[in-house]
Structures are given as structure tokens and as C-alpha cells.
Short mmCIF file of C-alpha atoms in Angstrom, two decimals:
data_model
loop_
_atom_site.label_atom_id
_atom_site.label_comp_id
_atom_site.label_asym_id
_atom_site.label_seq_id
_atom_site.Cartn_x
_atom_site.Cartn_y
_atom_site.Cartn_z
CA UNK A 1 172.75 -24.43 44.99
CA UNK A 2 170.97 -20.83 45.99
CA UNK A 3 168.79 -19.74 43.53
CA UNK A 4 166.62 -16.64 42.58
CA UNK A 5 163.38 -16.94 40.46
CA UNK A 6 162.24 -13.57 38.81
CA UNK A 7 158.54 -13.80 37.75
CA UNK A 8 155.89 -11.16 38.38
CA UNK A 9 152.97 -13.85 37.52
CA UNK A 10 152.55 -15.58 41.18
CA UNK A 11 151.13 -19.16 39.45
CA UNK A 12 154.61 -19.14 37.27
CA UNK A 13 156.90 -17.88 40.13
CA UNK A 14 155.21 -20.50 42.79
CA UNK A 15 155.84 -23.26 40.22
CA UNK A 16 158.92 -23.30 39.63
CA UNK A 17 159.62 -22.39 43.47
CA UNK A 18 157.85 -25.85 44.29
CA UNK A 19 160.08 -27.70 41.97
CA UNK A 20 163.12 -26.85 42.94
CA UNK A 21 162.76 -25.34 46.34
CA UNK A 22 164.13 -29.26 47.34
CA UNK A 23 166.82 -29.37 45.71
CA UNK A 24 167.67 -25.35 46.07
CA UNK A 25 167.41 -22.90 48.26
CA UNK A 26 165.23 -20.71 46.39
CA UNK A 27 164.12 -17.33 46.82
CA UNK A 28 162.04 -15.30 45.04
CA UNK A 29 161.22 -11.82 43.49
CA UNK A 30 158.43 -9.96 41.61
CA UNK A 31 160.14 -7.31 39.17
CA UNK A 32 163.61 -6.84 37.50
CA UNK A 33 165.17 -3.86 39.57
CA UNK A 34 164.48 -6.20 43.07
CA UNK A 35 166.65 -8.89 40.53
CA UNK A 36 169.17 -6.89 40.47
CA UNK A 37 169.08 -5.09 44.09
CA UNK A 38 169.05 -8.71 45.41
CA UNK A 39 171.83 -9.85 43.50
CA UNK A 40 173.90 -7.11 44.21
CA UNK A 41 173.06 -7.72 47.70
CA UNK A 42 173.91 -11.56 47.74
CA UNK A 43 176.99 -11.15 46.05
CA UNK A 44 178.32 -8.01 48.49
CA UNK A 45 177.53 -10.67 51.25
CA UNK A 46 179.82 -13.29 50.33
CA UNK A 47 176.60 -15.30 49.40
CA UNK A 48 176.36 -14.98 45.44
CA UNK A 49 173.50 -17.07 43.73
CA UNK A 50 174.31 -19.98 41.61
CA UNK A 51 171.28 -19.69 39.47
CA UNK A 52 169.00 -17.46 37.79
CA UNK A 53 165.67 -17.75 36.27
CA UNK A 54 164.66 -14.59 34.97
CA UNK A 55 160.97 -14.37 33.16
CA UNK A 56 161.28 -12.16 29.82
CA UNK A 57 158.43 -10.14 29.51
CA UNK A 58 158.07 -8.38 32.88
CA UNK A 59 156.75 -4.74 33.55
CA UNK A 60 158.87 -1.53 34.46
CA UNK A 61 162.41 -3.99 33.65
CA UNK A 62 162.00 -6.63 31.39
CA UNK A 63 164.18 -9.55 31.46
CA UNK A 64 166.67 -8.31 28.46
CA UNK A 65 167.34 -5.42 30.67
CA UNK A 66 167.32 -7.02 34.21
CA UNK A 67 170.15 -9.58 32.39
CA UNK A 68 172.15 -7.05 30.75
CA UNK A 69 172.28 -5.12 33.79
CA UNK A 70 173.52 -8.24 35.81
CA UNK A 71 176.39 -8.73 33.63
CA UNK A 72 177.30 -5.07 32.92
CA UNK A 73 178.08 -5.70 36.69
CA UNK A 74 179.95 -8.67 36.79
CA UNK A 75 182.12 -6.94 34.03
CA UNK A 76 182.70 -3.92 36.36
CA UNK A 77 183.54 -6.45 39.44
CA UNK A 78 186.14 -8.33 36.93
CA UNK A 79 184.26 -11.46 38.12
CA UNK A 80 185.74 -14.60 36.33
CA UNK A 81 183.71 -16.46 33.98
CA UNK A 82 183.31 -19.76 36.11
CA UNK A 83 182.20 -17.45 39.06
CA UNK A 84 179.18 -15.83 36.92
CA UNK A 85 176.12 -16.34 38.15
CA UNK A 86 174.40 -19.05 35.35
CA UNK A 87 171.00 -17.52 33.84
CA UNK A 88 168.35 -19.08 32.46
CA UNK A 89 165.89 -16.83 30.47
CA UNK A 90 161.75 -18.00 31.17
CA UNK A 91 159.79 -17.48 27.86
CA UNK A 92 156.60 -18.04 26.09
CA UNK A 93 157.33 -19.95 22.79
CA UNK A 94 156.65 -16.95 21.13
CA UNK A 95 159.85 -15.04 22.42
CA UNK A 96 162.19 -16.82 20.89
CA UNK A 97 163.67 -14.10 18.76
CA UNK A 98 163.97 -12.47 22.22
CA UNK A 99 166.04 -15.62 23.67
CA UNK A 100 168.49 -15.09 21.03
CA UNK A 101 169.00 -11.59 21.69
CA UNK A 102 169.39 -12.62 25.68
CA UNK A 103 171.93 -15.52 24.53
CA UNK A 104 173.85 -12.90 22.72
CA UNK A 105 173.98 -10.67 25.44
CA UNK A 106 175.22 -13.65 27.70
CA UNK A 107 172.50 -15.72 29.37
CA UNK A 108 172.96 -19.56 29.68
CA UNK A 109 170.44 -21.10 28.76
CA UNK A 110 166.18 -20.79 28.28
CA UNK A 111 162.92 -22.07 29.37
CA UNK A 112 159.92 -22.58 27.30
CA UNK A 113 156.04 -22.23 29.26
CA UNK A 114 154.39 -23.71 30.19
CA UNK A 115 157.03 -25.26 32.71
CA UNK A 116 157.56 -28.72 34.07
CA UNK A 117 159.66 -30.82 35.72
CA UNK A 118 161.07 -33.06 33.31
CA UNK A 119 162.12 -29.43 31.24
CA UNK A 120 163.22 -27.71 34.90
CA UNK A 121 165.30 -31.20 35.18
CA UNK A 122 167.12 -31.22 32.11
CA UNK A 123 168.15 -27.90 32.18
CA UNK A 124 169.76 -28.47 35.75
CA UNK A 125 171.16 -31.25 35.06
CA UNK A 126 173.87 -28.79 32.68
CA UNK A 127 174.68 -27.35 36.30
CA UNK A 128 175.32 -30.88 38.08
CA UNK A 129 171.92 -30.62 39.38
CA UNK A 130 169.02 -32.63 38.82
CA UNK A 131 165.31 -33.10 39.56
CA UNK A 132 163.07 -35.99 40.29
CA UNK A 133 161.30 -37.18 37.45
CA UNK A 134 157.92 -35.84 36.94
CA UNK A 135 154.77 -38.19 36.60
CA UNK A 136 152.97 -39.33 33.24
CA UNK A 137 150.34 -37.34 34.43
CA UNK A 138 152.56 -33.94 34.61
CA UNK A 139 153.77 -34.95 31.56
CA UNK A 140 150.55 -35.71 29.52
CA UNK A 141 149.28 -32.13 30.75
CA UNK A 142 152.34 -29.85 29.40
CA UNK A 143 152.58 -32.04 26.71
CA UNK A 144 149.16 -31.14 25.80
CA UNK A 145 148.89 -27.80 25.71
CA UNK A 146 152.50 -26.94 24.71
CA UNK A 147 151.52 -29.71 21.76
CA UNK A 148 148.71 -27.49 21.02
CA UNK A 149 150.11 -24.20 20.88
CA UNK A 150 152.75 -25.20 18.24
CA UNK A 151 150.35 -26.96 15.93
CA UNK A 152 148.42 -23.54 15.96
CA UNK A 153 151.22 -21.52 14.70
CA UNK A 154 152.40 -24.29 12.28
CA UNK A 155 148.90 -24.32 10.89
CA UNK A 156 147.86 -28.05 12.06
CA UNK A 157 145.00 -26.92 13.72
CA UNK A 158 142.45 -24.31 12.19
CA UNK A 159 142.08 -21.14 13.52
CA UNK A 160 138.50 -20.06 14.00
CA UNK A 161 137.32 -17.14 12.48
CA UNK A 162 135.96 -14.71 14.48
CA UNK A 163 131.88 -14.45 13.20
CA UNK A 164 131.37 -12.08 10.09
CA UNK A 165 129.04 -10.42 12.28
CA UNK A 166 131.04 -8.98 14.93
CA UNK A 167 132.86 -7.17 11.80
CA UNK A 168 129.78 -6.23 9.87
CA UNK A 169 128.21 -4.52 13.15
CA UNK A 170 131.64 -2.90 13.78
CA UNK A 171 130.99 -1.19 10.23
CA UNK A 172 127.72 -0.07 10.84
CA UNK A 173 128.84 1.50 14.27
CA UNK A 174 131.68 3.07 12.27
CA UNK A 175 129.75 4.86 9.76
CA UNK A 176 128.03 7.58 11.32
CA UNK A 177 124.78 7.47 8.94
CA UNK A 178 123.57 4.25 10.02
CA UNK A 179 120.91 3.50 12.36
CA UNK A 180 118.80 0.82 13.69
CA UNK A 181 117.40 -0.13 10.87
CA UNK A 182 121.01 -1.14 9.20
CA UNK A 183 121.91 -2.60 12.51
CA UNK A 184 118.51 -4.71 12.76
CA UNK A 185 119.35 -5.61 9.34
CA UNK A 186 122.54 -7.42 9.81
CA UNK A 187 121.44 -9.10 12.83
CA UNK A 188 118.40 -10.55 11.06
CA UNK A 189 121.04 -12.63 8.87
CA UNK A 190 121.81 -14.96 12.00
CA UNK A 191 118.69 -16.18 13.22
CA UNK A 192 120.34 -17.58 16.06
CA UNK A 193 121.95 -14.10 17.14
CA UNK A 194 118.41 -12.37 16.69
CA UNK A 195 116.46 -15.33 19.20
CA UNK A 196 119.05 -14.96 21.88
CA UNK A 197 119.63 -10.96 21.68
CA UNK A 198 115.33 -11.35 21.47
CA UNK A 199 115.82 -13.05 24.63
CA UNK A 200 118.58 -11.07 26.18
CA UNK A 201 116.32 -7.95 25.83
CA UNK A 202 113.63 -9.61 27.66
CA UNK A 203 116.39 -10.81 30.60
CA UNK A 204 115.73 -9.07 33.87
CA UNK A 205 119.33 -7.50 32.98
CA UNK A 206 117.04 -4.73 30.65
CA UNK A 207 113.66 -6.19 31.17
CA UNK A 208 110.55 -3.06 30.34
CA UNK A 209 107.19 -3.43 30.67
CA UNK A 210 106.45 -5.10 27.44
CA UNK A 211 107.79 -8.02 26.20
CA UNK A 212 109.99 -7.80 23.34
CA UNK A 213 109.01 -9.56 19.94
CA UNK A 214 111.53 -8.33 17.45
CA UNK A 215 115.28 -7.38 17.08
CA UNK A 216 114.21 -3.91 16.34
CA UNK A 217 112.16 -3.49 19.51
CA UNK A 218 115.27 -5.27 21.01
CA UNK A 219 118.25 -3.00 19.91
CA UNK A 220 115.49 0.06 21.08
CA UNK A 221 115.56 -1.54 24.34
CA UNK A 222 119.14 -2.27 24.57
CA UNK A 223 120.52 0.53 22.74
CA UNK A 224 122.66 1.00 19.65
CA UNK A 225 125.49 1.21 21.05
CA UNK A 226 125.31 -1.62 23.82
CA UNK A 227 123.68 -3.84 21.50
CA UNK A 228 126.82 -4.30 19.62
CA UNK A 229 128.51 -5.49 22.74
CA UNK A 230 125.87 -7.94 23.88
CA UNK A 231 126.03 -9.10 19.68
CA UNK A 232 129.54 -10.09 20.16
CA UNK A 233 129.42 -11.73 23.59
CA UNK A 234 126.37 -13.94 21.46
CA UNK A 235 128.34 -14.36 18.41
CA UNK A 236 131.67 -15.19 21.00
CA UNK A 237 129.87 -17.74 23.20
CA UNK A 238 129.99 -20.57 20.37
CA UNK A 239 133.66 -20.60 21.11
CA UNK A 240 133.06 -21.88 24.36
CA UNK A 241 131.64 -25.20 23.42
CA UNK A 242 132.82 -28.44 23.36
CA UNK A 243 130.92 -32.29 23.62
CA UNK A 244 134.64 -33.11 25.98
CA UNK A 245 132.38 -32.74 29.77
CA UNK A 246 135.73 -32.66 31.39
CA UNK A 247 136.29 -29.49 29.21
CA UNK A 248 132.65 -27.97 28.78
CA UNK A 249 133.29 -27.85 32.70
CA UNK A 250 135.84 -25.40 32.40
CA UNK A 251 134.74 -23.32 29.52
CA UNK A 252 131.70 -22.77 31.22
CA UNK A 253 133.44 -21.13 34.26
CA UNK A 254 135.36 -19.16 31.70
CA UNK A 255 132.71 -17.97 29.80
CA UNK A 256 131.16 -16.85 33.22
CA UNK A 257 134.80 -15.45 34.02
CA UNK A 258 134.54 -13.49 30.64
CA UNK A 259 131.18 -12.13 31.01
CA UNK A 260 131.89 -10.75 34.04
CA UNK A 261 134.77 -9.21 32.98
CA UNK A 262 132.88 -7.54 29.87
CA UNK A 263 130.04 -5.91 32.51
CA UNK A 264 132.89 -5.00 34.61
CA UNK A 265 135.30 -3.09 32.11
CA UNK A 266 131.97 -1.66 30.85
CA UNK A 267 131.47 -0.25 34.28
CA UNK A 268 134.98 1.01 34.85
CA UNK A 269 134.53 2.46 31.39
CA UNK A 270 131.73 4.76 32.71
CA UNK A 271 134.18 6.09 35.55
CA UNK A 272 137.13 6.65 33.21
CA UNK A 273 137.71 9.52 30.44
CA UNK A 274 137.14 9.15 27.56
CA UNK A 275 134.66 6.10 28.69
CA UNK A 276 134.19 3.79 25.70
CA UNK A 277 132.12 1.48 27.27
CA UNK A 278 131.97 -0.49 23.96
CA UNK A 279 135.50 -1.10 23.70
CA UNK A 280 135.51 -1.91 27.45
CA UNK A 281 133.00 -4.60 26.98
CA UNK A 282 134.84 -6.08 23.79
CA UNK A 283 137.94 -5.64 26.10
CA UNK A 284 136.97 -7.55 29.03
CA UNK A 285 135.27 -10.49 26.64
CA UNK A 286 138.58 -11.12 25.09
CA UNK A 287 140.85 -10.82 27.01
CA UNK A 288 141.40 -13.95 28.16
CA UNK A 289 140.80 -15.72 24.28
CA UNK A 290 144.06 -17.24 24.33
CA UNK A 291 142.93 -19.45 27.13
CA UNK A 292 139.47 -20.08 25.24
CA UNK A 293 140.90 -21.63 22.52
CA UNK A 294 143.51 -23.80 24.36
CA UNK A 295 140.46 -25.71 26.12
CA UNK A 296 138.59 -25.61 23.10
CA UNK A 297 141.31 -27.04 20.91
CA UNK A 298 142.07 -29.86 23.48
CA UNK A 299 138.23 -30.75 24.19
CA UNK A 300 138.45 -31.81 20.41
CA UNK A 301 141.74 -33.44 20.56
CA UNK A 302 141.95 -35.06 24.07
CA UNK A 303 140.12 -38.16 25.04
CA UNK A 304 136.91 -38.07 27.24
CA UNK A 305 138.97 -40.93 28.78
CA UNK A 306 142.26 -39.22 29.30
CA UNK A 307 143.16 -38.42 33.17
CA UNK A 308 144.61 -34.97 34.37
CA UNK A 309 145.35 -33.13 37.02
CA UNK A 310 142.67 -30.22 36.85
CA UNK A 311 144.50 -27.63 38.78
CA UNK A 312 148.31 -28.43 36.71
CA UNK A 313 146.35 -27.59 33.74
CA UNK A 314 144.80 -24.36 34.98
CA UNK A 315 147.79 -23.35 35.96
CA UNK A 316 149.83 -24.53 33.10
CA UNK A 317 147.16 -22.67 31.10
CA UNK A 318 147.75 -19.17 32.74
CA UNK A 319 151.66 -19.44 31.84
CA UNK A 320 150.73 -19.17 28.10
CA UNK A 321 147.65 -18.03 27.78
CA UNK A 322 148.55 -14.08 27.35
CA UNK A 323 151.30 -14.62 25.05
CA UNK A 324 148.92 -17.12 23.25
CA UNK A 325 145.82 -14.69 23.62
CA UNK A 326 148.11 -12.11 21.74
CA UNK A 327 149.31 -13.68 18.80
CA UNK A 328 145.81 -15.00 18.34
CA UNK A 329 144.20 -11.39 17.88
CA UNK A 330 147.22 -10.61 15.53
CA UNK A 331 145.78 -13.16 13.70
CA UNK A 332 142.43 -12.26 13.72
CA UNK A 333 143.81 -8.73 12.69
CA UNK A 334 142.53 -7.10 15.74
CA UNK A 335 144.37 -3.15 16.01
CA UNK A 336 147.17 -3.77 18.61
CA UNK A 337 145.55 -1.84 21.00
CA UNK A 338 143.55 -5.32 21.84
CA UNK A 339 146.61 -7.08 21.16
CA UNK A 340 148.45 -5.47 24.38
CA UNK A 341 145.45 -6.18 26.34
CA UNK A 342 145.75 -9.39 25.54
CA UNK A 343 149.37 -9.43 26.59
CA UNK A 344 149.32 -7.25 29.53
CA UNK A 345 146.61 -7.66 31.50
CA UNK A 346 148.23 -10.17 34.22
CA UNK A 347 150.63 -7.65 34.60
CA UNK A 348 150.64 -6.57 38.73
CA UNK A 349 152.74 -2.93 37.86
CA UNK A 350 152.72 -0.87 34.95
CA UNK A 351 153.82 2.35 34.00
CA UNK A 352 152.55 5.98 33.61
CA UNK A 353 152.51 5.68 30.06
CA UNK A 354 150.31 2.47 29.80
CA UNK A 355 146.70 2.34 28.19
CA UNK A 356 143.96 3.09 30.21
CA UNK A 357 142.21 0.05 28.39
CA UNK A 358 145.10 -2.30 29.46
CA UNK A 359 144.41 -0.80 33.55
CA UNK A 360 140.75 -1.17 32.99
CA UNK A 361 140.41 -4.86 31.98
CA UNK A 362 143.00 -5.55 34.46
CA UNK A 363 141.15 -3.71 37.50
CA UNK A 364 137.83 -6.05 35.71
CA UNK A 365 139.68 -9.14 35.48
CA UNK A 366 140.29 -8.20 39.48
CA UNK A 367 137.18 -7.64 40.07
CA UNK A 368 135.82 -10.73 38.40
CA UNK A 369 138.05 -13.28 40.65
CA UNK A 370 137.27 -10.82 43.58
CA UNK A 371 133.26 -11.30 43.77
CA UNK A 372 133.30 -15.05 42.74
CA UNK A 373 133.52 -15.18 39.11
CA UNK A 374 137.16 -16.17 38.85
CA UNK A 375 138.92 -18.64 36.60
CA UNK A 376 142.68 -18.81 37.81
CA UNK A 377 143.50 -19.63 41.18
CA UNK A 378 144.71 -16.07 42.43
CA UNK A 379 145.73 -14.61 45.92
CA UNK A 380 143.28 -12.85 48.09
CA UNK A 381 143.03 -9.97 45.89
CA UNK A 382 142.80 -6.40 47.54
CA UNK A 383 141.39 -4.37 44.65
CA UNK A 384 142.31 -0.97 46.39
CA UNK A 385 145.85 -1.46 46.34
CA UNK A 386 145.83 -2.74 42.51
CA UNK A 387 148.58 -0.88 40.89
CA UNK A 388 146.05 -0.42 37.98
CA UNK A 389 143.34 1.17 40.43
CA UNK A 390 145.64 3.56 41.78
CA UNK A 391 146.66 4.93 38.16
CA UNK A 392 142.99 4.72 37.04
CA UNK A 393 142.40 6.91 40.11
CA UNK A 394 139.55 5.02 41.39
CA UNK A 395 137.99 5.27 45.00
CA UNK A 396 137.68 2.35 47.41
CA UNK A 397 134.03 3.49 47.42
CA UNK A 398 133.62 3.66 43.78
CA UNK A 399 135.02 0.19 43.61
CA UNK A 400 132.25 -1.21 46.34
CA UNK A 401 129.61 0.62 43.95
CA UNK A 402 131.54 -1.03 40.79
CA UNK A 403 131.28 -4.55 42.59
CA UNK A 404 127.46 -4.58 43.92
CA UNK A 405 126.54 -3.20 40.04
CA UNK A 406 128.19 -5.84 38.59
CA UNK A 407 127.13 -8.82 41.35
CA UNK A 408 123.73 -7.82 40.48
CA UNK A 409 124.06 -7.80 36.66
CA UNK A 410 125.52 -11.11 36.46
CA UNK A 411 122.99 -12.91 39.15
CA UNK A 412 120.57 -11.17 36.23
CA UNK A 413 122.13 -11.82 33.52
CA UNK A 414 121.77 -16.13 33.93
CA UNK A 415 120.84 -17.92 31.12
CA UNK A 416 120.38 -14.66 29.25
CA UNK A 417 122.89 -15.57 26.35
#
């Protein structure tokens, strides 16, 4: 059986290339027009593929097009229907309504993220193929986090709010009358919040000659502006806990991981018209939320006891976690300007038209992995030739500066929230 898999996410193409790249010959492509220039290809050569997996949501050509392109040509070729290449549609659970469009318009058959063997298996096994069975390990680690996606959208599992003051603060900013005195105000509320932004002012991140007593003295320092950033990544960091060690572990590297993406998009921000460095920040700190929450949720349901493989779960992670991320800020009722960075920041091509915030906390997420404060296993990353650098119009010598500024902030910035 020849295959092609269609994914622009590496982790999700090179996953289901290593399941079925035994059975198959497989081969592989990034976007939807080298889909269809490939197929076209293999079939003009008297070597047509059997199979198709074709990921949904891909940039420039999503799936839905790349499949109704494919059989737009098979109609034009009058190619019978047993000779049809068979298609089977890769989507986050929360496509569905899109599979049914794609089943309309004539694919075979779907896949739900994050992917597996035992799912890959079945599905085969419609095309008199089938794959080995996959361990109780594989298992328990899809099962998990698949488990735990549904039971957020059904409701089983309560959806943090996001804390009151992160909204308050974004009122105060918004009302062009207030000042430091309404700002030091709300803070004051959370004595928490006012210790550690206390003790964030007196980091060597913004460190003065005196040391800082007060919130007031503290948002001075800071700024007004700034401060709300550093407010949220406080207020944020209590979603990153969890008494599961196997899990604290990992929500620790992300929290580092999402740090280091705020400082960075904050950066970039300065470099890029209209430069909100605020929303930047906030940008950067959530972008990757729908992977938060999935290691939250399961260092609460999961036994301390319970054995998995670290790196499946990463990985099964990243397949969901945008799509996830997404529908978790719709929730919170974040504008959908967040909501696509959510969605899109994985993305490796976009087009002219995309938000500059999308290209900025995608060159930061970069940027994050590329000086050491990664969280997915990624290729060697080469920041200059990042599709998102290139439309953000950035220098390979603004991106060195961009990269030493924000080593030096994080090495600073240690214990500081």
C-alpha cells in the first residue's frame, strides 16, 4: 500500500509516518498544494497512492480544499470509483462539523488527535490493512488526554476561571483616567499578587537602588503599563500547579516555556508597528494554555502511581493542544484575536493577510525552544528562515539582539514570580 501523509505539524506528520511506514510505503508532505502536485504526479506515473491522510486545518490550503481539489480531478480523469485514491481526513475533536462537510464532499473516512495505533489500526483495517497492536502503555496515554479533552467540553471537569484580577486591571488600563493609584488599588485586594509583584520589582530583572516596600513604589518601578503584564503572568502561574511530581515536572518547564515566550513577544513587540508590548506579553503567556490545562487536569486525575511514556505524552499533547488552547479562550471569552493565536501559532507558513500578533508569538515561541527554554521536542530551528520572521521583516541581527535580551532577562528573572 503507498501512502501520502499531509501534515504541516512535524510531531503529527512523524507519528503517523512511524506507524505505518512498516506496513506502507509512506511518504510525506508539509502543505496542501505539494498534496495535490504529488498526487498528480504519482498518478501521471503509473504509481497512484492507495491512501491519504490529509490534516484539516493547514495554512495557505486547508484540508477541505486540498480534498476537493483531489477529487475535482479524479472526476475530470473519469477515474472509476474502486480506483479512487481512499482519504482519510486528520482532525482535532473539535472539527467535527468540518469532517462532515469533507465526508460530503467525498473523503472516506476520519481521524481524531491525538493519534495512536490502535485508532491508525482500525481504520486500516477497512482497507485490508492492519497494524500491530499498540501497548497498554500507548494506550493509557491517548486514552488520557483524549479522555480529558471530552469531559471538558461535556462539562465533567470544571473549567478554571481565569483570576478576577487579570479583568479588573484590564479595566483600569482601558479607561484612560485611571492611574496608579486605581491600579495599586486593585492589586492590594490579592495579597498574594502584591508580595510577589513586591518581589518581582526588587528582582534583578528591574532592580533600582532602593529596595521596594510597597505595590505603589512597585508599579512606579515597573511601570503602568508593564505592570499589568507581570500581574497576569502572577495571577497565571497558579495554573501551573499540581501535588502529581510526575506532572509538576512538566508544568514547571512549561511555565518556564511560557515566560519566555511572554519576554520574547514583548521584545518583538518593540520592533513591530504598532508595538503593543502588552498584548505581546499576554500573547506569548497564553499561548500555549491549552496544553496548561491538559497537564493540570491529568495531575489531578492520574495516579502518582500510573506509568507513561514521557515523550508519547508530549507529543500526544502538541496534536491537541492548539485546537484545545482555542476553544478554551472562547470560553474564557477572550476577543478572537487571542483565540487565533491560540490556534495558529504552530503554523510553519502563513499568509500576507495574517495578524502580526499570530507572526509575533510564533517567531517567540521560536525563539523560546531556540535558546533553551523549549517545551516540545522541535527540529533544529533556524529562526532566520521562519516564514513568520520574514513577513515580520526582521533582521538576522535584530534577532541575535532579540535572543541575548531575552537570555539575559530570563537568567534574571529566576525565582522572581
Amino acid at each position: 500500500m503507498k501512502v501520502l501523509i499531509v501534515d504541516d505539524q512535524p510531531v503529527s506528520r512523524k507519528k503517523i509516518q512511524k506507524i505505518m511506514e512498516v506496513f506502507c510505503e509512506c511518504e510525506t508532505v508539509d502543505n496542501g498544494q505539494a498534496a495535490i502536485d504529488a498526487y498528480k504526479n504519482a498518478w501521471e506515473g503509473s504509481a497512484p497512492y492507495d491512501l491519504i491522510t490529509l490534516d484539516v486545518s493547514m495554512p495557505d490550503m486547508d484540508g477541505t480544499e486540498v480534498l476537493f481539489n483531489i477529487r475535482n480531478l479524479e472526476n475530470q480523469s473519469n477515474i472509476p470509483e474502486e480506483k479512487r485514491v481512499k482519504i482519510l481526513m486528520v482532525t482535532s475533536s473539535s472539527d467535527k462539523d468540518t469532517v462532515i462537510t469533507c465526508i460530503q464532499a467525498g473523503c472516506d473516512d476520519y481521524l481524531v488527535k491525538p493519534l495512536n495505533r490502535e485508532t491508525i489500526s482500525k481504520k486500516l483495517e477497512k482497507f485490508g490493512l492492519a497494524v500491530s497492536k499498540e501497548s497498554e502503555e500507548e494506550w493509557t496515554v491517548r486514552k488520557m488526554i483524549a479522555t480529558t479533552v471530552e469531559s471538558f467540553k461535556a462539562g465533567e471537569i470544571h473549567l478554571p476561571s481565569m483570576p478576577q484580577v487579570v479583568q479588573e486591571i484590564q479595566n483600569i488600563m482601558n479607561n484612560p483616567t485611571s492611574g496608579v493609584a486605581e491600579l495599586t488599588q486593585i492589586i492590594e485586594k490579592d495579597a498574594s499578587i502584591s508580595v510577589k509583584l513586591v518581589a518581582t520589582a526588587n528582582s534583578p530583572v528591574y532592580r533600582g537602588v532602593d529596595k521596594i516596600q510597597s505595590v505603589n513604589m512597585a508599579i512606579a518601578r515597573i511601570g503602568l503599563k508593564e505592570c499589568q503584564g507581570i500581574v497576569s503572568a502572577i495571577a497565571n502561574k497558579a495554573l501551573y500547579e499540581t501535588k502529581n511530581k510526575q506532572f509538576k515536572k512538566l508544568l514547571d518547564k512549561l511555565w518556564e516555556h511560557s515566560l519566555a515566550c511572554a519576554y520574547g513577544a514583548r521584545i518583538i513587540s518593540k520592533k513591530v508597528p504598532p508595538q503593543d508590548e502588552e498584548k505581546g506579553f499576554l500573547s506569548g503567556l497564553i499561548h500555549d494554555i491549552g496544553s496548561v490545562l491538559l497537564l493540570k487536569s491529568l495531575g489531578e486525575i492520574v495516579s502518582p502511581k500510573t506509568t507513561f511514556d514521557e515523550t508519547d505524552l508530549i507529543n500526544s499533547i502538541y496534536e491537541v493542544h492548539t485546537s484545545f488552547g482555542a476553544y478554551l479562550l472562547e470560553k474564557w471569552e477572550f476577543t478572537q484575536d487571542f483565540v487565533r493565536i491560540a490556534k495558529l501559532h504552530e503554523w510553519t507558513k502563513f499568509d500576507l493577510k495574517t495578524e502580526k500578533d499570530v507572526l509575533i508569538a510564533n517567531l517567540a515561541d521560536n525563539l523560546a525552544h531556540k535558546i533553551g527554554y523549549g517545551f516540545f521536542d522541535k527540529d533544529e530551528i533556524d529562526l532566520a528562515g521562519l516564514h513568520s520572521t520574514k513577513l515580520l521583516q526582521i533582521k538576522t541581527v535584530a534577532l541575535d539582539e532579540i535572543g541575548e535580551e531575552l537570555k539575559t532577562i530570563m537568567a534574571e528573572s529566576t525565582g522572581a514570580f
